[in-house]
Short mmCIF file of N, CA, C and O in Angstrom, two decimals:
data_model
loop_
_atom_site.label_atom_id
_atom_site.label_comp_id
_atom_site.label_asym_id
_atom_site.label_seq_id
_atom_site.Cartn_x
_atom_site.Cartn_y
_atom_site.Cartn_z
N SER A 129 -14.72 9.43 6.09
CA SER A 129 -15.51 9.97 7.15
C SER A 129 -14.71 10.80 8.25
O SER A 129 -13.61 10.23 8.74
N PRO A 130 -14.73 12.01 8.46
CA PRO A 130 -14.17 12.97 9.39
C PRO A 130 -14.35 12.63 10.77
O PRO A 130 -13.56 13.30 11.26
N GLY A 131 -15.08 11.90 11.27
CA GLY A 131 -15.08 11.74 12.60
C GLY A 131 -16.42 12.48 13.30
O GLY A 131 -16.60 12.46 14.16
N PHE A 132 -17.11 12.97 12.44
CA PHE A 132 -18.34 13.90 12.98
C PHE A 132 -19.15 13.93 11.55
O PHE A 132 -19.04 13.59 10.62
N THR A 133 -20.62 14.27 11.95
CA THR A 133 -21.79 14.25 11.02
C THR A 133 -21.55 15.32 9.94
O THR A 133 -21.14 16.31 10.41
N GLN A 134 -21.81 14.91 8.82
CA GLN A 134 -21.86 15.73 7.68
C GLN A 134 -22.96 15.47 6.77
O GLN A 134 -22.95 14.58 6.60
N THR A 135 -23.34 16.74 6.13
CA THR A 135 -24.17 16.55 4.98
C THR A 135 -23.75 16.88 3.77
O THR A 135 -22.41 17.44 4.03
N GLY A 136 -24.29 16.92 2.86
CA GLY A 136 -23.68 17.31 1.38
C GLY A 136 -23.45 18.75 1.54
O GLY A 136 -23.22 19.61 0.54
N ASP A 137 -24.56 19.45 2.34
CA ASP A 137 -24.53 20.93 2.43
C ASP A 137 -22.87 21.40 3.22
O ASP A 137 -22.78 22.65 3.20
N HIS A 138 -22.20 20.48 3.93
CA HIS A 138 -21.21 20.90 4.58
C HIS A 138 -20.06 20.76 3.65
O HIS A 138 -19.62 20.23 2.46
N PRO A 139 -18.83 21.91 3.89
CA PRO A 139 -17.37 21.69 3.18
C PRO A 139 -16.97 20.33 3.02
O PRO A 139 -16.91 19.76 4.26
N ALA A 140 -16.23 20.00 2.09
CA ALA A 140 -15.68 18.63 1.77
C ALA A 140 -14.26 18.99 2.65
O ALA A 140 -13.77 19.44 2.32
N VAL A 141 -14.23 17.94 3.56
CA VAL A 141 -12.69 18.15 4.02
C VAL A 141 -12.35 16.57 4.16
O VAL A 141 -12.92 15.55 3.59
N CYS A 142 -11.05 16.61 4.95
CA CYS A 142 -10.26 15.28 4.51
C CYS A 142 -9.73 14.95 3.05
O CYS A 142 -9.63 13.97 2.72
N VAL A 143 -9.77 16.26 2.54
CA VAL A 143 -9.34 16.05 1.00
C VAL A 143 -7.88 16.62 0.87
O VAL A 143 -7.72 17.98 1.53
N SER A 144 -6.88 16.05 0.56
CA SER A 144 -5.71 16.53 0.22
C SER A 144 -5.68 17.40 -0.99
O SER A 144 -6.14 17.60 -1.66
N PHE A 145 -4.28 18.35 -0.77
CA PHE A 145 -3.83 19.38 -1.80
C PHE A 145 -4.19 18.42 -3.13
O PHE A 145 -4.87 18.95 -4.14
N GLU A 146 -3.55 17.36 -3.10
CA GLU A 146 -3.33 16.79 -4.53
C GLU A 146 -4.68 16.29 -4.99
O GLU A 146 -4.87 16.39 -6.42
N ASP A 147 -5.63 15.95 -4.36
CA ASP A 147 -7.14 15.46 -4.59
C ASP A 147 -7.71 16.64 -5.05
O ASP A 147 -8.64 16.81 -5.86
N ALA A 148 -7.57 17.78 -4.33
CA ALA A 148 -8.21 18.85 -4.73
C ALA A 148 -7.91 19.45 -6.11
O ALA A 148 -8.52 20.05 -6.79
N ALA A 149 -6.56 19.64 -6.30
CA ALA A 149 -6.07 19.95 -7.39
C ALA A 149 -6.40 19.21 -8.90
O ALA A 149 -6.85 19.57 -9.66
N ALA A 150 -6.42 17.83 -8.51
CA ALA A 150 -6.89 16.75 -9.35
C ALA A 150 -8.41 16.96 -9.70
O ALA A 150 -9.07 16.93 -10.88
N TYR A 151 -9.23 17.55 -8.61
CA TYR A 151 -10.66 17.66 -9.19
C TYR A 151 -10.81 18.93 -9.84
O TYR A 151 -11.84 18.83 -10.69
N ALA A 152 -10.08 19.95 -9.45
CA ALA A 152 -10.51 21.07 -10.32
C ALA A 152 -10.19 20.79 -11.82
O ALA A 152 -10.32 21.60 -12.57
N HIS A 153 -8.71 20.25 -11.76
CA HIS A 153 -8.66 19.48 -13.38
C HIS A 153 -9.76 18.85 -14.15
O HIS A 153 -10.13 19.51 -15.06
N TRP A 154 -10.25 18.13 -13.30
CA TRP A 154 -11.52 17.24 -13.90
C TRP A 154 -12.53 18.04 -14.18
O TRP A 154 -12.97 17.99 -15.31
N LEU A 155 -12.93 18.94 -13.14
CA LEU A 155 -14.11 19.89 -13.58
C LEU A 155 -13.63 20.85 -14.59
O LEU A 155 -14.74 21.37 -15.07
N SER A 156 -12.70 21.38 -14.52
CA SER A 156 -12.11 22.26 -15.39
C SER A 156 -12.51 21.71 -17.06
O SER A 156 -12.88 22.45 -17.99
N GLN A 157 -11.84 20.45 -17.21
CA GLN A 157 -12.08 19.77 -18.36
C GLN A 157 -13.75 19.59 -18.67
O GLN A 157 -13.98 19.69 -20.06
N ARG A 158 -14.54 18.95 -17.95
CA ARG A 158 -15.74 18.87 -17.97
C ARG A 158 -16.52 20.23 -18.21
O ARG A 158 -17.72 20.04 -19.13
N THR A 159 -16.14 21.26 -17.76
CA THR A 159 -17.08 22.45 -17.79
C THR A 159 -16.36 23.35 -19.04
O THR A 159 -17.37 24.44 -19.45
N GLY A 160 -15.21 23.14 -19.24
CA GLY A 160 -14.52 24.07 -20.25
C GLY A 160 -14.00 25.12 -19.57
O GLY A 160 -13.50 26.27 -20.65
N GLU A 161 -14.02 25.47 -18.34
CA GLU A 161 -13.68 26.81 -17.62
C GLU A 161 -12.25 26.43 -17.10
O GLU A 161 -12.31 25.20 -16.76
N THR A 162 -11.50 27.37 -16.71
CA THR A 162 -10.15 27.22 -15.84
C THR A 162 -10.47 27.05 -14.58
O THR A 162 -10.89 28.53 -14.14
N LEU A 163 -10.64 26.25 -13.66
CA LEU A 163 -10.93 26.45 -12.34
C LEU A 163 -9.61 25.57 -11.83
O LEU A 163 -8.97 25.02 -12.12
N ARG A 164 -9.12 26.45 -10.41
CA ARG A 164 -8.10 26.16 -9.56
C ARG A 164 -8.44 26.47 -8.22
O ARG A 164 -9.29 27.43 -8.03
N LEU A 165 -7.29 26.04 -7.31
CA LEU A 165 -7.35 26.64 -5.73
C LEU A 165 -6.89 27.92 -5.96
O LEU A 165 -5.91 28.13 -6.90
N PRO A 166 -7.25 28.89 -5.27
CA PRO A 166 -6.80 30.05 -5.24
C PRO A 166 -5.18 30.46 -4.59
O PRO A 166 -4.82 29.41 -4.15
N THR A 167 -4.74 31.27 -4.80
CA THR A 167 -3.25 31.67 -4.75
C THR A 167 -3.66 32.49 -3.25
O THR A 167 -4.60 32.93 -2.61
N ASN A 168 -2.37 32.53 -2.41
CA ASN A 168 -2.37 33.19 -1.30
C ASN A 168 -2.80 34.57 -1.58
O ASN A 168 -3.40 35.27 -0.50
N SER A 169 -2.08 35.27 -2.52
CA SER A 169 -2.71 36.71 -2.93
C SER A 169 -4.09 36.77 -3.05
O SER A 169 -4.74 37.88 -2.50
N GLU A 170 -4.81 36.08 -3.78
CA GLU A 170 -6.38 35.95 -4.22
C GLU A 170 -6.98 35.70 -2.69
O GLU A 170 -8.01 36.66 -2.49
N TRP A 171 -6.81 35.07 -2.04
CA TRP A 171 -7.37 34.57 -0.60
C TRP A 171 -7.07 35.74 0.53
O TRP A 171 -8.41 36.39 1.01
N ARG A 172 -6.24 36.26 0.28
CA ARG A 172 -6.12 37.83 1.05
C ARG A 172 -6.81 38.82 1.03
O ARG A 172 -7.49 39.52 1.62
N GLN A 173 -7.02 38.70 -0.79
CA GLN A 173 -8.24 39.83 -1.24
C GLN A 173 -9.77 39.31 -0.68
O GLN A 173 -10.48 39.98 -0.44
N ILE A 174 -10.21 37.85 -0.80
CA ILE A 174 -10.93 37.45 -0.49
C ILE A 174 -11.47 37.55 0.99
O ILE A 174 -12.94 37.76 1.39
N ALA A 175 -10.91 37.59 1.93
CA ALA A 175 -10.95 37.34 3.44
C ALA A 175 -10.33 38.51 4.11
O ALA A 175 -10.71 38.78 5.14
N SER A 176 -9.84 39.51 3.36
CA SER A 176 -9.63 40.90 4.26
C SER A 176 -10.45 41.96 4.00
O SER A 176 -10.48 42.72 3.34
N TYR A 177 -11.38 41.59 5.00
CA TYR A 177 -12.58 42.53 5.36
C TYR A 177 -12.88 42.58 6.86
O TYR A 177 -12.70 41.71 7.63
N LYS A 178 -13.57 43.76 7.45
CA LYS A 178 -13.90 43.91 8.52
C LYS A 178 -15.09 43.29 8.81
O LYS A 178 -15.98 43.37 8.21
N ALA A 179 -15.22 42.62 9.86
CA ALA A 179 -16.04 41.74 10.25
C ALA A 179 -16.79 42.53 11.77
O ALA A 179 -16.31 43.71 12.18
N SER A 180 -17.36 41.67 12.40
CA SER A 180 -17.91 42.37 13.59
C SER A 180 -17.09 42.41 14.68
O SER A 180 -17.28 43.28 15.50
N GLY A 181 -15.89 41.46 14.67
CA GLY A 181 -14.92 41.63 15.82
C GLY A 181 -15.43 40.50 16.87
O GLY A 181 -14.53 40.26 17.82
N ASP A 182 -16.41 39.67 16.56
CA ASP A 182 -16.75 38.63 17.51
C ASP A 182 -16.45 37.47 16.77
O ASP A 182 -17.02 36.86 15.80
N ALA A 183 -15.44 36.84 16.72
CA ALA A 183 -14.86 35.68 16.00
C ALA A 183 -16.08 34.41 16.07
O ALA A 183 -16.01 33.76 15.30
N CYS A 184 -16.67 34.27 17.19
CA CYS A 184 -17.33 33.07 17.30
C CYS A 184 -18.57 33.42 16.39
O CYS A 184 -19.44 32.31 15.87
N ARG A 185 -19.23 34.43 16.21
CA ARG A 185 -20.27 35.03 15.25
C ARG A 185 -19.96 34.80 13.94
O ARG A 185 -20.72 34.84 13.06
N ASP A 186 -18.48 35.63 13.73
CA ASP A 186 -18.40 35.80 12.33
C ASP A 186 -17.84 34.77 11.52
O ASP A 186 -17.92 34.56 10.51
N GLY A 187 -17.52 33.76 12.35
CA GLY A 187 -17.12 32.25 11.39
C GLY A 187 -17.25 31.01 12.42
O GLY A 187 -17.79 31.36 13.75
N ARG A 188 -17.07 29.96 11.71
CA ARG A 188 -17.31 28.69 12.40
C ARG A 188 -16.23 28.24 13.14
O ARG A 188 -15.46 27.70 12.34
N ILE A 189 -15.84 28.61 14.30
CA ILE A 189 -14.34 28.53 14.99
C ILE A 189 -14.96 27.48 16.14
O ILE A 189 -16.13 27.54 16.51
N ASP A 190 -13.86 26.89 17.03
CA ASP A 190 -14.00 26.47 18.10
C ASP A 190 -14.71 27.34 19.13
O ASP A 190 -14.10 27.79 20.19
N CYS A 191 -15.88 27.53 19.50
CA CYS A 191 -16.72 28.30 20.50
C CYS A 191 -17.72 27.27 20.99
O CYS A 191 -18.74 27.72 21.11
N GLY A 192 -17.19 25.93 21.25
CA GLY A 192 -17.95 25.15 22.27
C GLY A 192 -18.56 24.01 21.37
O GLY A 192 -19.31 22.87 21.80
N GLN A 193 -18.56 23.74 19.83
CA GLN A 193 -18.97 22.78 19.14
C GLN A 193 -17.76 22.09 18.49
O GLN A 193 -16.68 22.89 18.14
N SER A 194 -17.90 21.07 18.14
CA SER A 194 -16.90 20.34 16.78
C SER A 194 -17.46 20.18 15.63
O SER A 194 -18.68 19.62 15.52
N GLY A 195 -16.76 19.98 14.79
CA GLY A 195 -17.06 19.67 13.53
C GLY A 195 -17.72 20.83 12.70
O GLY A 195 -17.81 21.94 13.25
N THR A 196 -17.77 20.68 11.32
CA THR A 196 -18.34 21.67 10.32
C THR A 196 -19.82 21.62 10.29
O THR A 196 -20.47 21.27 10.77
N VAL A 197 -20.34 23.04 9.84
CA VAL A 197 -21.44 23.31 9.92
C VAL A 197 -21.89 23.58 8.24
O VAL A 197 -21.07 23.53 7.60
N PRO A 198 -23.21 23.50 7.91
CA PRO A 198 -23.46 23.67 6.11
C PRO A 198 -22.63 25.25 5.73
O PRO A 198 -22.67 25.93 6.40
N ALA A 199 -22.01 25.03 4.93
CA ALA A 199 -21.12 26.07 3.92
C ALA A 199 -21.80 27.38 4.07
O ALA A 199 -21.24 28.37 3.92
N ASP A 200 -23.41 27.44 3.72
CA ASP A 200 -23.74 28.73 3.63
C ASP A 200 -24.38 29.29 5.11
O ASP A 200 -24.72 30.41 5.08
N GLN A 201 -23.90 28.78 5.96
CA GLN A 201 -24.29 29.37 7.53
C GLN A 201 -23.24 30.40 7.79
O GLN A 201 -21.92 30.35 7.41
N GLY A 202 -23.66 31.37 8.44
CA GLY A 202 -22.46 32.62 8.92
C GLY A 202 -22.70 33.91 8.11
O GLY A 202 -23.23 33.68 6.86
N PRO A 203 -22.16 34.74 8.15
CA PRO A 203 -22.23 36.17 7.57
C PRO A 203 -21.50 36.12 6.23
O PRO A 203 -20.61 35.18 6.25
N ALA A 204 -21.84 36.73 5.37
CA ALA A 204 -21.33 36.54 3.67
C ALA A 204 -20.36 37.67 3.88
O ALA A 204 -20.73 38.75 4.54
N SER A 205 -19.37 37.54 2.97
CA SER A 205 -18.40 38.47 2.50
C SER A 205 -18.81 39.43 1.85
O SER A 205 -19.58 39.27 1.26
N PRO A 206 -18.02 40.58 1.74
CA PRO A 206 -18.44 41.24 0.50
C PRO A 206 -18.71 40.74 -0.62
O PRO A 206 -19.50 41.67 -1.80
N LEU A 207 -17.98 39.82 -0.92
CA LEU A 207 -18.23 39.28 -2.53
C LEU A 207 -19.47 38.04 -2.50
O LEU A 207 -19.54 37.42 -3.48
N GLY A 208 -19.94 38.30 -1.12
CA GLY A 208 -21.13 37.22 -1.12
C GLY A 208 -20.69 35.81 -0.43
O GLY A 208 -21.69 34.69 -0.82
N LEU A 209 -19.64 35.42 -0.19
CA LEU A 209 -19.12 34.13 0.38
C LEU A 209 -19.12 33.83 1.72
O LEU A 209 -19.07 34.65 2.43
N THR A 210 -19.78 32.85 1.96
CA THR A 210 -19.53 32.21 3.12
C THR A 210 -18.49 31.20 3.70
O THR A 210 -17.88 30.74 2.96
N GLY A 211 -18.25 30.99 4.95
CA GLY A 211 -17.23 30.44 5.57
C GLY A 211 -16.04 30.83 5.33
O GLY A 211 -14.90 30.24 5.53
N VAL A 212 -15.80 32.26 4.89
CA VAL A 212 -14.59 32.73 4.93
C VAL A 212 -14.08 32.93 6.15
O VAL A 212 -12.61 32.92 6.39
N ARG A 213 -14.32 33.15 7.03
CA ARG A 213 -14.13 33.49 8.44
C ARG A 213 -14.28 32.28 9.63
O ARG A 213 -13.99 32.51 10.69
N GLY A 214 -14.09 31.22 9.05
CA GLY A 214 -14.22 29.92 9.78
C GLY A 214 -15.09 28.79 9.05
O GLY A 214 -15.82 28.87 8.10
N ASN A 215 -14.98 27.57 9.78
CA ASN A 215 -15.79 26.35 9.46
C ASN A 215 -14.70 25.44 8.78
O ASN A 215 -14.35 24.58 9.91
N ALA A 216 -13.95 25.77 7.82
CA ALA A 216 -12.86 24.77 7.36
C ALA A 216 -11.59 25.54 6.88
O ALA A 216 -12.11 26.49 6.02
N ARG A 217 -10.61 25.22 7.42
CA ARG A 217 -9.37 26.19 6.68
C ARG A 217 -9.31 25.55 5.12
O ARG A 217 -9.73 24.60 5.09
N GLU A 218 -8.61 26.49 4.64
CA GLU A 218 -8.81 26.36 3.00
C GLU A 218 -7.51 25.79 2.50
O GLU A 218 -6.56 26.85 2.46
N GLY A 219 -7.37 25.14 1.48
CA GLY A 219 -6.24 24.98 0.63
C GLY A 219 -5.97 25.96 -0.32
O GLY A 219 -6.87 26.58 -0.81
N LEU A 220 -4.21 26.20 -0.68
CA LEU A 220 -4.27 27.22 -1.53
C LEU A 220 -3.18 26.61 -2.55
O LEU A 220 -2.77 25.32 -2.46
N SER A 221 -3.15 27.18 -3.72
CA SER A 221 -2.18 26.64 -4.69
C SER A 221 -0.67 26.89 -4.27
O SER A 221 0.10 26.43 -5.05
N ASP A 222 -0.28 27.91 -3.61
CA ASP A 222 0.94 28.09 -3.25
C ASP A 222 1.64 27.01 -2.44
O ASP A 222 1.07 26.35 -1.58
N CYS A 223 3.09 26.92 -2.69
CA CYS A 223 3.81 25.54 -2.00
C CYS A 223 4.51 26.29 -0.64
O CYS A 223 4.83 27.53 -0.80
N ALA A 224 5.13 25.37 -0.09
CA ALA A 224 6.06 25.62 0.87
C ALA A 224 7.06 24.84 1.25
O ALA A 224 6.73 23.71 0.80
N GLY A 225 8.12 25.20 2.05
CA GLY A 225 8.96 23.91 2.19
C GLY A 225 9.67 23.17 1.26
O GLY A 225 9.89 22.12 0.94
N GLY A 226 10.06 24.30 0.09
CA GLY A 226 10.59 23.46 -1.30
C GLY A 226 9.59 22.94 -1.89
O GLY A 226 9.96 22.17 -2.56
N CYS A 227 8.13 23.20 -1.97
CA CYS A 227 7.23 22.52 -2.46
C CYS A 227 6.95 21.08 -1.96
O CYS A 227 6.18 20.69 -2.27
N ARG A 228 7.47 20.73 -0.81
CA ARG A 228 7.20 19.61 -0.14
C ARG A 228 5.57 19.54 0.51
O ARG A 228 4.96 18.66 0.43
N LYS A 229 5.15 20.79 0.89
CA LYS A 229 4.13 21.21 1.48
C LYS A 229 3.18 22.24 0.72
O LYS A 229 3.79 22.67 -0.02
N HIS A 230 1.99 22.33 1.14
CA HIS A 230 1.18 23.42 0.38
C HIS A 230 0.69 24.23 1.38
O HIS A 230 0.31 23.66 2.57
N LEU A 231 0.20 25.42 1.21
CA LEU A 231 -0.55 26.38 2.17
C LEU A 231 -1.78 26.26 2.26
O LEU A 231 -2.56 25.49 1.44
N VAL A 232 -2.21 26.19 3.40
CA VAL A 232 -3.37 26.25 3.80
C VAL A 232 -3.66 27.43 4.50
O VAL A 232 -2.83 28.04 5.28
N THR A 233 -5.14 28.16 4.70
CA THR A 233 -5.17 29.56 5.22
C THR A 233 -6.64 29.36 5.97
O THR A 233 -7.32 28.66 5.84
N GLY A 234 -6.76 30.45 6.49
CA GLY A 234 -7.77 30.86 7.33
C GLY A 234 -8.24 30.15 8.53
O GLY A 234 -7.02 29.74 9.25
N SER A 235 -9.30 30.42 9.01
CA SER A 235 -9.69 29.57 10.25
C SER A 235 -10.67 28.41 10.22
O SER A 235 -11.57 28.42 9.06
N GLY A 236 -10.50 27.31 10.88
CA GLY A 236 -11.19 26.20 10.93
C GLY A 236 -11.84 26.12 12.28
O GLY A 236 -11.75 26.57 13.10
N TRP A 237 -12.62 24.98 12.39
CA TRP A 237 -13.51 24.66 13.51
C TRP A 237 -12.87 24.19 14.51
O TRP A 237 -13.13 24.31 15.62
N ARG A 238 -11.55 23.93 14.51
CA ARG A 238 -10.63 23.53 15.68
C ARG A 238 -10.15 24.83 16.11
O ARG A 238 -9.45 25.04 17.35
N ASP A 239 -9.96 25.91 15.27
CA ASP A 239 -9.51 27.16 15.77
C ASP A 239 -10.13 27.82 16.99
O ASP A 239 -11.42 28.09 16.96
N ASN A 240 -9.25 28.31 18.02
CA ASN A 240 -10.28 29.16 19.23
C ASN A 240 -10.29 30.84 18.47
O ASN A 240 -9.74 31.12 17.58
N ALA A 241 -10.92 31.41 19.41
CA ALA A 241 -11.05 32.78 18.69
C ALA A 241 -9.69 33.70 18.77
O ALA A 241 -9.64 34.42 17.96
N ALA A 242 -8.58 33.40 19.55
CA ALA A 242 -7.49 34.04 19.47
C ALA A 242 -6.71 33.44 18.35
O ALA A 242 -6.00 34.34 17.93
N ARG A 243 -6.95 32.71 17.70
CA ARG A 243 -6.47 32.19 16.30
C ARG A 243 -7.09 32.57 15.39
O ARG A 243 -7.09 32.03 14.12
N ALA A 244 -8.30 33.12 15.43
CA ALA A 244 -9.08 33.29 14.31
C ALA A 244 -8.90 34.36 13.26
O ALA A 244 -9.56 35.60 12.98
N ASP A 245 -7.86 34.34 12.42
CA ASP A 245 -7.38 35.04 11.52
C ASP A 245 -7.31 34.36 10.13
O ASP A 245 -6.85 33.59 9.71
N PRO A 246 -8.39 34.96 9.59
CA PRO A 246 -8.73 34.61 8.10
C PRO A 246 -7.54 34.61 6.84
O PRO A 246 -7.73 33.98 6.14
N THR A 247 -6.61 34.97 7.51
CA THR A 247 -5.26 35.49 6.33
C THR A 247 -4.14 34.42 7.04
O THR A 247 -3.12 34.35 6.43
N ARG A 248 -4.20 33.74 7.89
CA ARG A 248 -3.13 33.07 8.79
C ARG A 248 -2.81 31.59 7.88
O ARG A 248 -3.73 31.18 7.20
N THR A 249 -1.57 31.71 7.47
CA THR A 249 -1.05 30.50 6.52
C THR A 249 -0.55 29.54 7.42
O THR A 249 0.35 29.63 8.24
N SER A 250 -0.47 28.37 6.79
CA SER A 250 0.40 27.11 7.52
C SER A 250 0.49 26.24 6.20
O SER A 250 -0.07 26.10 5.48
N GLY A 251 1.92 25.51 6.25
CA GLY A 251 2.00 24.32 5.14
C GLY A 251 1.72 22.93 5.69
O GLY A 251 2.01 22.82 6.81
N LEU A 252 1.05 22.31 4.86
CA LEU A 252 0.69 20.94 5.34
C LEU A 252 1.07 20.05 4.19
O LEU A 252 1.24 20.52 3.08
N GLU A 253 1.45 18.68 4.42
CA GLU A 253 1.43 17.63 3.53
C GLU A 253 0.75 17.88 2.24
O GLU A 253 -0.61 17.77 2.91
N ALA A 254 1.01 17.84 1.13
CA ALA A 254 0.41 17.86 0.04
C ALA A 254 -0.66 16.51 -0.33
O ALA A 254 -1.82 16.49 -0.76
N SER A 255 -0.18 15.52 0.29
CA SER A 255 -0.83 13.94 0.15
C SER A 255 -1.83 13.65 0.89
O SER A 255 -2.49 12.72 0.85
N VAL A 256 -1.85 14.26 2.12
CA VAL A 256 -2.67 14.08 3.58
C VAL A 256 -4.02 15.13 3.36
O VAL A 256 -4.00 16.33 3.34
N GLY A 257 -5.02 14.29 3.64
CA GLY A 257 -6.20 15.42 3.89
C GLY A 257 -6.39 15.39 5.29
O GLY A 257 -5.94 14.62 6.30
N PHE A 258 -7.04 16.61 6.04
CA PHE A 258 -7.25 16.73 7.41
C PHE A 258 -8.76 17.17 7.57
O PHE A 258 -9.24 17.93 6.86
N ASP A 259 -9.19 16.63 8.84
CA ASP A 259 -10.63 16.96 9.05
C ASP A 259 -10.96 18.12 9.28
O ASP A 259 -12.21 18.60 9.46
N ASP A 260 -10.15 19.48 9.29
CA ASP A 260 -10.54 20.70 9.21
C ASP A 260 -9.98 21.72 8.18
O ASP A 260 -9.96 22.76 8.34
N VAL A 261 -9.51 20.89 7.06
CA VAL A 261 -9.00 21.49 5.88
C VAL A 261 -10.14 21.20 4.70
O VAL A 261 -10.24 19.84 4.55
N GLY A 262 -10.56 22.22 4.10
CA GLY A 262 -11.39 21.78 2.63
C GLY A 262 -10.58 22.77 1.59
O GLY A 262 -9.40 23.05 1.56
N PHE A 263 -11.72 23.22 0.47
CA PHE A 263 -11.06 24.06 -0.57
C PHE A 263 -12.13 24.16 -1.24
O PHE A 263 -13.41 24.29 -1.07
N ARG A 264 -11.98 25.62 -1.65
CA ARG A 264 -12.78 26.24 -2.79
C ARG A 264 -12.15 26.41 -3.97
O ARG A 264 -10.70 26.88 -4.07
N LEU A 265 -12.73 26.56 -5.05
CA LEU A 265 -11.76 26.78 -6.19
C LEU A 265 -12.37 28.24 -6.98
O LEU A 265 -13.41 28.93 -6.59
N VAL A 266 -11.44 28.81 -7.60
CA VAL A 266 -11.71 30.28 -8.27
C VAL A 266 -11.52 29.83 -9.89
O VAL A 266 -11.17 28.84 -10.24
N ARG A 267 -12.24 30.65 -10.37
CA ARG A 267 -12.38 30.43 -11.75
C ARG A 267 -11.85 31.62 -12.51
O ARG A 267 -11.95 32.75 -12.23
N GLU A 268 -10.92 31.08 -13.40
CA GLU A 268 -10.40 32.36 -14.14
C GLU A 268 -11.33 33.01 -15.12
O GLU A 268 -11.78 32.09 -15.79
N VAL A 269 -10.94 34.16 -15.49
CA VAL A 269 -11.74 34.85 -16.54
C VAL A 269 -10.94 35.76 -17.42
O VAL A 269 -9.82 36.09 -16.97
N PRO A 270 -11.31 35.22 -18.59
CA PRO A 270 -10.29 35.92 -19.76
C PRO A 270 -10.14 37.41 -19.46
O PRO A 270 -11.13 38.10 -19.27
#
């Protein structure tokens, strides 16, 4: 429980990098597709697009409310993805700090408008889940 109300439509948070990677591996075996967390380079391609410039409208950041909202809420990116500019920061496959930490990127519901940079990264402990960090998977195509 992240400490706020969530439904099945909300992004999964409080999931560590290790758990997200294990889920990607499990789902890959189950589906026969290769699924994984995106790299920082891939994320930059996903998140680097011009939005309206109103961080509170473009993403789910700290604009007077706490917690996540349904993942399909908010404007879609040119690739049709929602939540890229806020809601939950997202785990990446890249590591930091001699791989003692893994990178997270994006803006989450705790970030204010001044910190609403969808390509900002920071390193977090790989074994710990955070209430403002989730993940999305990418599918490798042959």
